[in-house]
mmCIF file with all atom_site columns, C-alpha atoms in Angstrom:
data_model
loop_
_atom_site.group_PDB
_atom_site.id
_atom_site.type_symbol
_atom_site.label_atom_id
_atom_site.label_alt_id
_atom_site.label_comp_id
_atom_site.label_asym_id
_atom_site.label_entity_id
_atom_site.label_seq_id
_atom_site.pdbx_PDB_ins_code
_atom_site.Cartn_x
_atom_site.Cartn_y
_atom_site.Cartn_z
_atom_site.occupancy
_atom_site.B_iso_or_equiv
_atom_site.pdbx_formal_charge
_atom_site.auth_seq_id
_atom_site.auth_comp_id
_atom_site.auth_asym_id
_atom_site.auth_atom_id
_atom_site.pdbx_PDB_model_num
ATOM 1   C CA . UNK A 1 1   ? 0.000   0.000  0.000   1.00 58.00 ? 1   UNK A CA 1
ATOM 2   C CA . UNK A 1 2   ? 2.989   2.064  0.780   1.00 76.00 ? 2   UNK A CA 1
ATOM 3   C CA . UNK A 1 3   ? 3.948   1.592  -2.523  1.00 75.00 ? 3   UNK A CA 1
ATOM 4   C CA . UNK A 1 4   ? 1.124   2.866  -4.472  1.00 78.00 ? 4   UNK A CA 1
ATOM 5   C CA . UNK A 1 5   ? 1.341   5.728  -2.422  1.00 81.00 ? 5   UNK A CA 1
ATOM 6   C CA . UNK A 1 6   ? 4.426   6.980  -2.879  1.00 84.00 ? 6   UNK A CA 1
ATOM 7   C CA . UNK A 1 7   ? 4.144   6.385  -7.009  1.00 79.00 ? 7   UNK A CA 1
ATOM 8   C CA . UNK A 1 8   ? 0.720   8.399  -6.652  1.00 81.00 ? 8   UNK A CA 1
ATOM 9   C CA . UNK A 1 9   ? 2.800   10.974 -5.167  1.00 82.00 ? 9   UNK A CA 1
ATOM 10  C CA . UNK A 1 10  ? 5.980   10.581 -7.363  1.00 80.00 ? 10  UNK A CA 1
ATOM 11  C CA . UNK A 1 11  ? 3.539   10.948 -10.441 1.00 79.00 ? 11  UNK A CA 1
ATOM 12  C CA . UNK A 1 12  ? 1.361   14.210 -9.038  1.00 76.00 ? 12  UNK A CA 1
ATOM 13  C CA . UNK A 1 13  ? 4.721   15.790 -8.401  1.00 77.00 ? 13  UNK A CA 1
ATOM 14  C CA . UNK A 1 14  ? 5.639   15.711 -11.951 1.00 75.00 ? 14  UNK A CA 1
ATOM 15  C CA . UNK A 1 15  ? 2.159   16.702 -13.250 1.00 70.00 ? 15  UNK A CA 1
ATOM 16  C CA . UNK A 1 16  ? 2.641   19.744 -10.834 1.00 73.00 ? 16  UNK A CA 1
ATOM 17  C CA . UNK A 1 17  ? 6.041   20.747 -12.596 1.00 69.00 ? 17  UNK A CA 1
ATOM 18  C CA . UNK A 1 18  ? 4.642   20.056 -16.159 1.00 68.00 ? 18  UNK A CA 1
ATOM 19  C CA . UNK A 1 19  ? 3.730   22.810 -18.039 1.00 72.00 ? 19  UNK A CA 1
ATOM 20  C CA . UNK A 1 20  ? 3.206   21.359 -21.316 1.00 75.00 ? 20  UNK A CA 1
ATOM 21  C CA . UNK A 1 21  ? -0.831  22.238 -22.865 1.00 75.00 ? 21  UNK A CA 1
ATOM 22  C CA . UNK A 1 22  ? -0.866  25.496 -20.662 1.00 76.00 ? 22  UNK A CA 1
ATOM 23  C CA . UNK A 1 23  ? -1.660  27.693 -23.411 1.00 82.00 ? 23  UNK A CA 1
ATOM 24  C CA . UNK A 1 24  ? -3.854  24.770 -25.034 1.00 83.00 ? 24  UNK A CA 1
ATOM 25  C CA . UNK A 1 25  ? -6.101  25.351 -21.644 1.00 82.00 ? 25  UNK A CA 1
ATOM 26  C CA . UNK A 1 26  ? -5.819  29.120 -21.529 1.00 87.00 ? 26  UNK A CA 1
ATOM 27  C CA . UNK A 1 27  ? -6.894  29.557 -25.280 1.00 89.00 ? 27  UNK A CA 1
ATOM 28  C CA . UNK A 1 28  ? -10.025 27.034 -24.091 1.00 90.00 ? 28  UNK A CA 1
ATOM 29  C CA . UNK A 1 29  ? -11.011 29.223 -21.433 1.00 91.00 ? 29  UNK A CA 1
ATOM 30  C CA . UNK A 1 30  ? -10.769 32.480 -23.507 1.00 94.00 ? 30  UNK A CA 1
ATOM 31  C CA . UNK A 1 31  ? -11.530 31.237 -26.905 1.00 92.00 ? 31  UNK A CA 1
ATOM 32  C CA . UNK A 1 32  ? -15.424 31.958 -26.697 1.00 88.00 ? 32  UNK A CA 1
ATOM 33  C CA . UNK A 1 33  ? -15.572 35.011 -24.898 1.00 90.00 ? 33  UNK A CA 1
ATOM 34  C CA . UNK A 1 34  ? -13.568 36.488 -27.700 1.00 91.00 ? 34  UNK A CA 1
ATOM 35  C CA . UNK A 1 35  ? -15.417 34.936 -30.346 1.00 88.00 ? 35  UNK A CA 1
ATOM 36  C CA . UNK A 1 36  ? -18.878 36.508 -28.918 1.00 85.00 ? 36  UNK A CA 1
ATOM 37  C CA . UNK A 1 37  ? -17.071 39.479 -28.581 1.00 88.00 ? 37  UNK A CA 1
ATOM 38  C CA . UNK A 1 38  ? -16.148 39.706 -32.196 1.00 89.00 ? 38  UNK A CA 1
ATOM 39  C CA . UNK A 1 39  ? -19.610 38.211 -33.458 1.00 84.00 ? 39  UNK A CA 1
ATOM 40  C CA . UNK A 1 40  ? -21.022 40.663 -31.305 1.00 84.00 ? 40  UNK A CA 1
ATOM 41  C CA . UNK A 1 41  ? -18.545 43.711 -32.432 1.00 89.00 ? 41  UNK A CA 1
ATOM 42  C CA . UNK A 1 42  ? -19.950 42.650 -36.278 1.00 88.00 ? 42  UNK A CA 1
ATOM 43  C CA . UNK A 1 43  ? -23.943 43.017 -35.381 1.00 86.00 ? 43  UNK A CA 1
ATOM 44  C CA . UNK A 1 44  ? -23.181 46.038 -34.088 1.00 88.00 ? 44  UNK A CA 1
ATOM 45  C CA . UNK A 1 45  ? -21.266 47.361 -36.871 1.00 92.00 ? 45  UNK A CA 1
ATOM 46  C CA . UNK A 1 46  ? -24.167 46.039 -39.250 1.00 89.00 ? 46  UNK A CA 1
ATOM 47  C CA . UNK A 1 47  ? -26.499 47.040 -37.322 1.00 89.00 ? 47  UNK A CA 1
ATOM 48  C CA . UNK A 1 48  ? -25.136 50.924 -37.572 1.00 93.00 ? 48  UNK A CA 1
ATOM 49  C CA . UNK A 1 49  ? -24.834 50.608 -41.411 1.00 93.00 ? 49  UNK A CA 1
ATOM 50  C CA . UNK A 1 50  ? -28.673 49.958 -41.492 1.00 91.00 ? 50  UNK A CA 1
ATOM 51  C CA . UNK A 1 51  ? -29.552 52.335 -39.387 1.00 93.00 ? 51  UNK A CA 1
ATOM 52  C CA . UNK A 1 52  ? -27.163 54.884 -41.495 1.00 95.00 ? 52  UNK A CA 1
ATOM 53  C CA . UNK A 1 53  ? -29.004 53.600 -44.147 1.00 94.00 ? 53  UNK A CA 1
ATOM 54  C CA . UNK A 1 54  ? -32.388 53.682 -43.082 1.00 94.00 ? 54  UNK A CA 1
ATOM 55  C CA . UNK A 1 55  ? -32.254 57.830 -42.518 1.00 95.00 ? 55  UNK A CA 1
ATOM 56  C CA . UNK A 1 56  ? -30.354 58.269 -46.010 1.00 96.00 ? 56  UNK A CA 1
ATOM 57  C CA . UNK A 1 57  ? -33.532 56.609 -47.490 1.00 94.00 ? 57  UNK A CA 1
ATOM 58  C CA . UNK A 1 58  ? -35.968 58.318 -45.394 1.00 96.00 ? 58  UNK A CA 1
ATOM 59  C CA . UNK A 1 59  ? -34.416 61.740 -46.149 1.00 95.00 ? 59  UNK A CA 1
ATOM 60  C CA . UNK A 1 60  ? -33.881 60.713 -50.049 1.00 95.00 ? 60  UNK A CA 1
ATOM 61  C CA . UNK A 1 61  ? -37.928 59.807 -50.472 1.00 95.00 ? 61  UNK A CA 1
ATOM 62  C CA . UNK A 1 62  ? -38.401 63.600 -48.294 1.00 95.00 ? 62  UNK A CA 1
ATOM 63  C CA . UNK A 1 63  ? -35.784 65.215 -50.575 1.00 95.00 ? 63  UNK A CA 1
ATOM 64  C CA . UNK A 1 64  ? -37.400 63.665 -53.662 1.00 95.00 ? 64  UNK A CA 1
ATOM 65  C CA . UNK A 1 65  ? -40.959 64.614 -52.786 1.00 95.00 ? 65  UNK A CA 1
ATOM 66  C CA . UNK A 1 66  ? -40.532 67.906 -52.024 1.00 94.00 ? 66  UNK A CA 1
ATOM 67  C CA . UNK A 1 67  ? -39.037 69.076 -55.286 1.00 93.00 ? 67  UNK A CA 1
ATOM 68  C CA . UNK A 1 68  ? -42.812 68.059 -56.950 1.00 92.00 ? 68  UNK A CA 1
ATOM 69  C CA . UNK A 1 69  ? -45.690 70.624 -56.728 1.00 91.00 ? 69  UNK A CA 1
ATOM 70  C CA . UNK A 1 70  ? -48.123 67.617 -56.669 1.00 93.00 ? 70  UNK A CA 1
ATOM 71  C CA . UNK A 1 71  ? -47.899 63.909 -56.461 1.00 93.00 ? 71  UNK A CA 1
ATOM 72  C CA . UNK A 1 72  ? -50.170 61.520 -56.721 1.00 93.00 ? 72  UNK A CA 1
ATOM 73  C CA . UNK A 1 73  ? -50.101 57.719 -55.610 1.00 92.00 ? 73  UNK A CA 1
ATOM 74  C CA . UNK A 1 74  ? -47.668 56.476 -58.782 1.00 93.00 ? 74  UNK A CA 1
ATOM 75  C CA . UNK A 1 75  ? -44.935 58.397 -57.789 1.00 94.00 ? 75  UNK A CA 1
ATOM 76  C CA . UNK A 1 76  ? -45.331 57.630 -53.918 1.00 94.00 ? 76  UNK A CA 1
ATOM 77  C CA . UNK A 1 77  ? -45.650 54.294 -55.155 1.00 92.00 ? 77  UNK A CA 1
ATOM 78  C CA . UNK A 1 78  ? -42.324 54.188 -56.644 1.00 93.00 ? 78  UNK A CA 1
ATOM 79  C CA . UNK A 1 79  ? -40.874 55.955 -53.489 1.00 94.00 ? 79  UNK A CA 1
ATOM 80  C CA . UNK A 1 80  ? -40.864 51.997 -52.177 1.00 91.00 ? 80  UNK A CA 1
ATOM 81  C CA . UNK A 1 81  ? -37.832 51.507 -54.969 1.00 91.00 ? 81  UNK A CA 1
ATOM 82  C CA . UNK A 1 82  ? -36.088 54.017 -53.860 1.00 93.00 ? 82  UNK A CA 1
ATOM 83  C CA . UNK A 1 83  ? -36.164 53.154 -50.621 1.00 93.00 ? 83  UNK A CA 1
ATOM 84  C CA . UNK A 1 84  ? -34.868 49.585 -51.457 1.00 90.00 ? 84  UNK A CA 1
ATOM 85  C CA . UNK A 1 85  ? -32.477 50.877 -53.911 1.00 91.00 ? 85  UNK A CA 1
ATOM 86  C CA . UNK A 1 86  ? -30.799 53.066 -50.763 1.00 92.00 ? 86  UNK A CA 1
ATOM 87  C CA . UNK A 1 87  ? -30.725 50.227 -48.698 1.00 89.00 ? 87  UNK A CA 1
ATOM 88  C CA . UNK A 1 88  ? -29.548 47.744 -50.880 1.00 87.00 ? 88  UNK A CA 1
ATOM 89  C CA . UNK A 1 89  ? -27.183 45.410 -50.073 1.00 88.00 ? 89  UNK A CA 1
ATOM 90  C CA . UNK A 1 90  ? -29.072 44.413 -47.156 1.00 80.00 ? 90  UNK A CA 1
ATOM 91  C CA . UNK A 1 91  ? -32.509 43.143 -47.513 1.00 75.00 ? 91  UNK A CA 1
ATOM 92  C CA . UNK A 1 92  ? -35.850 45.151 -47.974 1.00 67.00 ? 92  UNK A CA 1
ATOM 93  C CA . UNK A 1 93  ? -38.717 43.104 -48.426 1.00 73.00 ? 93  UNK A CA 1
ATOM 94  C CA . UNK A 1 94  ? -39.521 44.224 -44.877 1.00 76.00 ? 94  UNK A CA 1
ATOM 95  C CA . UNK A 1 95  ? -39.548 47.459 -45.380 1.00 88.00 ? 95  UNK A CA 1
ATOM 96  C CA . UNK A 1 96  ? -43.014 50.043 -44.387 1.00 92.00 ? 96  UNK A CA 1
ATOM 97  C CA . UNK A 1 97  ? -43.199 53.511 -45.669 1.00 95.00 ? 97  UNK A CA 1
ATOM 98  C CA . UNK A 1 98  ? -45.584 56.377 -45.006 1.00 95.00 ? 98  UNK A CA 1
ATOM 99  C CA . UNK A 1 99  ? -45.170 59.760 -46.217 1.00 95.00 ? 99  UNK A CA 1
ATOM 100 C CA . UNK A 1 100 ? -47.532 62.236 -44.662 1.00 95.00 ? 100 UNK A CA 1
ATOM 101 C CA . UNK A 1 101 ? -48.310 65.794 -45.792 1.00 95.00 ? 101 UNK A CA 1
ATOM 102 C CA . UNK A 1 102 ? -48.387 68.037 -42.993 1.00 95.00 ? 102 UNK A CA 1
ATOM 103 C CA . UNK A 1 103 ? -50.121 71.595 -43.043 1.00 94.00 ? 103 UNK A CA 1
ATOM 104 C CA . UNK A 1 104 ? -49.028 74.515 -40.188 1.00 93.00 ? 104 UNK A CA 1
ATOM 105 C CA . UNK A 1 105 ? -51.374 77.432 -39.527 1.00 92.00 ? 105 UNK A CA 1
ATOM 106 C CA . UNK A 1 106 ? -50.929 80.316 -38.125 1.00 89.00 ? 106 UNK A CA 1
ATOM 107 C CA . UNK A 1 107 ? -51.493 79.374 -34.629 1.00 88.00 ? 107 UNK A CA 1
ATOM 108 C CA . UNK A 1 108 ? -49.000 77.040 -35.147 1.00 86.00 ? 108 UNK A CA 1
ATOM 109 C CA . UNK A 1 109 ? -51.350 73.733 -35.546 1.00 91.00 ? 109 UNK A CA 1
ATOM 110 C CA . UNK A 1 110 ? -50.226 70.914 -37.508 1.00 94.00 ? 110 UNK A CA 1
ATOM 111 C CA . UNK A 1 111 ? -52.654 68.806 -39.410 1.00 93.00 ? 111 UNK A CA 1
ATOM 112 C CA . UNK A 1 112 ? -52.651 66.025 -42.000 1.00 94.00 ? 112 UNK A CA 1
ATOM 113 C CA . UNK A 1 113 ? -53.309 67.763 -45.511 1.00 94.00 ? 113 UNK A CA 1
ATOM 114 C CA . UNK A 1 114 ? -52.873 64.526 -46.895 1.00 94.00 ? 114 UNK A CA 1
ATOM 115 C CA . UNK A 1 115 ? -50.797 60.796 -46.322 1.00 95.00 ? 115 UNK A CA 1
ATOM 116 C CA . UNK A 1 116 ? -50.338 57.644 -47.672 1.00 94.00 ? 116 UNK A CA 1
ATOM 117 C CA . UNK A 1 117 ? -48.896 54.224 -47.073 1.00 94.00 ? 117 UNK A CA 1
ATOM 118 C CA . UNK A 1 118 ? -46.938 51.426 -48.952 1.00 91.00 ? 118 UNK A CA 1
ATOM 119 C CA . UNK A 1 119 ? -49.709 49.209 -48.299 1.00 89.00 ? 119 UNK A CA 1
ATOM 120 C CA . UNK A 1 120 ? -52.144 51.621 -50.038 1.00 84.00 ? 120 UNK A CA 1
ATOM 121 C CA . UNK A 1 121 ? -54.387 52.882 -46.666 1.00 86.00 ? 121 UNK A CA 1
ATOM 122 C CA . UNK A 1 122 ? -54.025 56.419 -45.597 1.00 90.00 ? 122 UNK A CA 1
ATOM 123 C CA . UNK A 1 123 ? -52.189 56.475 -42.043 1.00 91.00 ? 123 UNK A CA 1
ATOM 124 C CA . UNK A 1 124 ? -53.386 59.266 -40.794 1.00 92.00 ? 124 UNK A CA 1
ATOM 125 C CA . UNK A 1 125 ? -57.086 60.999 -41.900 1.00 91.00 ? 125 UNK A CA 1
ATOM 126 C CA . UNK A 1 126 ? -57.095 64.572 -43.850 1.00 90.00 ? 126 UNK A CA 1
ATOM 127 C CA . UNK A 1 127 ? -57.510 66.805 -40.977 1.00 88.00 ? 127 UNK A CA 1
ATOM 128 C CA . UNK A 1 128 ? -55.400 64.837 -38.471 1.00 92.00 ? 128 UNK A CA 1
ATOM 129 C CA . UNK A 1 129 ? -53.636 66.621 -35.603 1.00 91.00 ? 129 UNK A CA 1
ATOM 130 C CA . UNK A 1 130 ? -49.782 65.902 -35.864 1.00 92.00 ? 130 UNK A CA 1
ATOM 131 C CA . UNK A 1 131 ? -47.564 65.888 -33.822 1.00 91.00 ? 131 UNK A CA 1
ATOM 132 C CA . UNK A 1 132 ? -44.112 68.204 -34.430 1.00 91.00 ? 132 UNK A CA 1
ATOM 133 C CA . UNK A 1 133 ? -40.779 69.089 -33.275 1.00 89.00 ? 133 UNK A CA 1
ATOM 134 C CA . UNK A 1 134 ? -41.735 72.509 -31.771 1.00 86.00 ? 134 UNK A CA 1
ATOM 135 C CA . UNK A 1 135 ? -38.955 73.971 -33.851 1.00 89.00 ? 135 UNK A CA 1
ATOM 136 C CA . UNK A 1 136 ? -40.573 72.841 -36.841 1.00 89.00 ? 136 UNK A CA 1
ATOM 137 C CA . UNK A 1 137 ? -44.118 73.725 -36.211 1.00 88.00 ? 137 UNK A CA 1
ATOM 138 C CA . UNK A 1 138 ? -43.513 77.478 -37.853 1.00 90.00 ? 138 UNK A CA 1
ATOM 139 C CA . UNK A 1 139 ? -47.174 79.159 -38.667 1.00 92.00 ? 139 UNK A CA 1
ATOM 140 C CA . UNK A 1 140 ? -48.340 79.205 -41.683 1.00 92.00 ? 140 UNK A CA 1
ATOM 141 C CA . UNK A 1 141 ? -46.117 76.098 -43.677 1.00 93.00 ? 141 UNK A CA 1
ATOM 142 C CA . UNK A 1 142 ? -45.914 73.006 -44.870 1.00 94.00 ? 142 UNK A CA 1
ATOM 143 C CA . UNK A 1 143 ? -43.896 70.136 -44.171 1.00 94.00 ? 143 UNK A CA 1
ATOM 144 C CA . UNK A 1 144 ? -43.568 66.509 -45.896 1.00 95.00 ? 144 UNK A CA 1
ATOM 145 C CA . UNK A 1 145 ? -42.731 63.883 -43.279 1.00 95.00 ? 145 UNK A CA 1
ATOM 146 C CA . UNK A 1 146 ? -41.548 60.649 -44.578 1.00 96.00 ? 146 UNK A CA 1
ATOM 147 C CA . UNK A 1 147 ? -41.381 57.872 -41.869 1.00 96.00 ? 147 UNK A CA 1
ATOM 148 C CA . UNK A 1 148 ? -39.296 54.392 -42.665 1.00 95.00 ? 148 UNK A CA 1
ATOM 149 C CA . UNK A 1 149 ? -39.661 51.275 -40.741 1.00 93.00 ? 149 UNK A CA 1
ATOM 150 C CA . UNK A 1 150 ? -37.353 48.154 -41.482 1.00 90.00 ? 150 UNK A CA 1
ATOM 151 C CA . UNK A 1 151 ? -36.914 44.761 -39.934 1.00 87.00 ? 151 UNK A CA 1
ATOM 152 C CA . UNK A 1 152 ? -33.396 44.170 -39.643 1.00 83.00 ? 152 UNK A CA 1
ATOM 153 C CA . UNK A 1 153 ? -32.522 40.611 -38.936 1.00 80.00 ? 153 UNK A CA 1
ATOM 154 C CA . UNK A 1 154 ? -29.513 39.412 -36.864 1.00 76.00 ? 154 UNK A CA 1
ATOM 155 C CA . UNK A 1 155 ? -26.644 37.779 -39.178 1.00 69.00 ? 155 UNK A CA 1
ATOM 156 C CA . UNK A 1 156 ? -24.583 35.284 -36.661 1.00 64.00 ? 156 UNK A CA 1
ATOM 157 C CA . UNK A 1 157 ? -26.821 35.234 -33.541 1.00 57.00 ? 157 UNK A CA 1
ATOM 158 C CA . UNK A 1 158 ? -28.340 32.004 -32.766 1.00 56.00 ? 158 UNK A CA 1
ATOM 159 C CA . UNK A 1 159 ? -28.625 31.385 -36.548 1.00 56.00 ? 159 UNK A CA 1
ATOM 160 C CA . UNK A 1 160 ? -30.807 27.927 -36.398 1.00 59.00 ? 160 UNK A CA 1
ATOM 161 C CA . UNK A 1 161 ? -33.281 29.233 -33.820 1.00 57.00 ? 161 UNK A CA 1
ATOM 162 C CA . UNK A 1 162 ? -36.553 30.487 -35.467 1.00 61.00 ? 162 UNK A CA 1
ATOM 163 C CA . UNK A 1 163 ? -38.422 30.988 -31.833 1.00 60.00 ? 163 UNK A CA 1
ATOM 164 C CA . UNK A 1 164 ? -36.545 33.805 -30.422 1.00 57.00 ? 164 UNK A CA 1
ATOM 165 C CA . UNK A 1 165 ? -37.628 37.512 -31.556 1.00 55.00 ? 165 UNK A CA 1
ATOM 166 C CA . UNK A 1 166 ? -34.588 38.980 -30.460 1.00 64.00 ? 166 UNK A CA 1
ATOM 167 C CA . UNK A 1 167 ? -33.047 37.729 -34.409 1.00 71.00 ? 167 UNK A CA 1
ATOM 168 C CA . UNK A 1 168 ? -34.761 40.985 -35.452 1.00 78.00 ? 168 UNK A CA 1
ATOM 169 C CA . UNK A 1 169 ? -34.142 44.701 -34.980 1.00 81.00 ? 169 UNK A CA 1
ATOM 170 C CA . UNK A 1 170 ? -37.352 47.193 -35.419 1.00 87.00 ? 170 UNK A CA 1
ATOM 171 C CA . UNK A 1 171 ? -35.916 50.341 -36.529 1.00 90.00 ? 171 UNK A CA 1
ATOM 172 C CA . UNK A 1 172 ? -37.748 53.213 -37.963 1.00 93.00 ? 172 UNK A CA 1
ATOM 173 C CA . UNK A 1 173 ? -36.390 56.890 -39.207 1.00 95.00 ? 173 UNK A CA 1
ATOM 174 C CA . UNK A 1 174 ? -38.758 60.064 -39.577 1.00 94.00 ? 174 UNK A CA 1
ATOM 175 C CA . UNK A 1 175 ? -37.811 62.998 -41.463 1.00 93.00 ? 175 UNK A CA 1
ATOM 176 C CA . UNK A 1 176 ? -39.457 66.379 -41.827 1.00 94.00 ? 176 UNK A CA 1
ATOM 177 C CA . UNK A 1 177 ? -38.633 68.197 -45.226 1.00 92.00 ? 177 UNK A CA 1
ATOM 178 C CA . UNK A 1 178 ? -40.446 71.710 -46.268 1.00 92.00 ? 178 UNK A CA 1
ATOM 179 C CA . UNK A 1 179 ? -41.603 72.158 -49.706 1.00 89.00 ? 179 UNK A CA 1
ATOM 180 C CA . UNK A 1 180 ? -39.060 73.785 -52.409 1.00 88.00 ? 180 UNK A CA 1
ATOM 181 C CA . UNK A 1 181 ? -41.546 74.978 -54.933 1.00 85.00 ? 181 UNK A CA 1
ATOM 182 C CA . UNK A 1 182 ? -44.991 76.617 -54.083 1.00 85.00 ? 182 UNK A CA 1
ATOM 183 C CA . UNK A 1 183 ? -46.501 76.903 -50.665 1.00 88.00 ? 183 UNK A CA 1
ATOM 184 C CA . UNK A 1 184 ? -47.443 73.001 -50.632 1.00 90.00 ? 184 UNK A CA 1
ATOM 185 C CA . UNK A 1 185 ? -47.289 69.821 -51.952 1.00 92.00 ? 185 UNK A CA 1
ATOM 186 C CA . UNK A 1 186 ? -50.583 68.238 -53.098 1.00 90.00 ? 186 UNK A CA 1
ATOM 187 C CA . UNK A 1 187 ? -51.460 64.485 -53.207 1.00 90.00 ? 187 UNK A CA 1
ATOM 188 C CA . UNK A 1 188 ? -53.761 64.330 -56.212 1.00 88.00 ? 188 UNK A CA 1
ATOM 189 C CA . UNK A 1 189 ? -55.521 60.917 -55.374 1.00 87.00 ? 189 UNK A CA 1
ATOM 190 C CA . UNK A 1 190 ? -54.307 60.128 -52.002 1.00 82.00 ? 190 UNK A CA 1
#
């Protein structure tokens, strides 16, 4: 019995003193910590691109609509295009617009002249109180709002795992343009 003892003892002596597979053990231990940290580093960077994005396309449809005197549901229509077109390379089939014409006046009250919706419905009825920025709500003008909702989904998170909603990002972008010609723009047909 002695015996075994002392060889149980000779032999955790010289696993003591062995340092072979040290960094083997260390790179183990650390190994997925900085791999989340990266993956997680990469969403994020996405993630920021979209968003970047999301308010160049909102701005762009604004920008666009507010160079016409009148529109009518054609040309908000094809407003969807160029919002994919901006976003491209990431994918837009989830992507909502609405682009609302908002009237100011002179006490400073904001109302829906007119508004429409990707999905043809009018978001908000003609008469509408809106809701402004109180440095935008100037009497007597006219603003375009164009708001721009996308689904953003997750690239490397849990990538086989259909049941958790946090594999998508809601993110949405308003932006308020005035009018460049005239004192309004008019929806013909919306």
């Amino acid at each position: 019995m002695t015996g075994a003892l002392i060889g149980l003892m000779q032999t955790a002596r010289r696993l003591r003193g062995n340092k072979d597979g040290v960094g083997a053990v260390e790179f183990a231990l650390i190994a997925p910590v900085l791999i989340i940290l990266y993956m997680g580093s990469l969403e994020i960077s996405v993630a920021m691109s979209v968003n970047k994005k999301l308010a160049r396309a909102s701005s762009t449809v604004a920008d666009l609509i507010t160079q016409e005197e009148s529109v009518d549901k054609v040309y908000l229509t094809s407003m969807v295009n160029v919002v994919e077109s901006v976003m491209t390379p990431f994918r837009s089939e989830g992507v909502r617009v609405k682009v609302t014409g908002i009237a100011i006046n002179g006490a400073g009250n904001a109302t829906a002249s007119w508004s429409w919706q990707d999905n043809g419905s009018r978001p908000y009825s003609a008469g509408s109180t809106q809701t402004l920025p109180a440095d935008l709500a100037i009497p007597n003008t006219f603003l375009v709002r164009t708001e721009v909702e996308f689904d953003h989904k997750l690239l490397l998170v849990l990538p086989g795992v259909s049941d958790i909603d946090i594999r998508t990002l809601k993110m949405a972008k308003t932006y308020h343009l005035r009018q460049r010609m005239g004192n309004s723009v008019t929806c013909s047909n919306c």
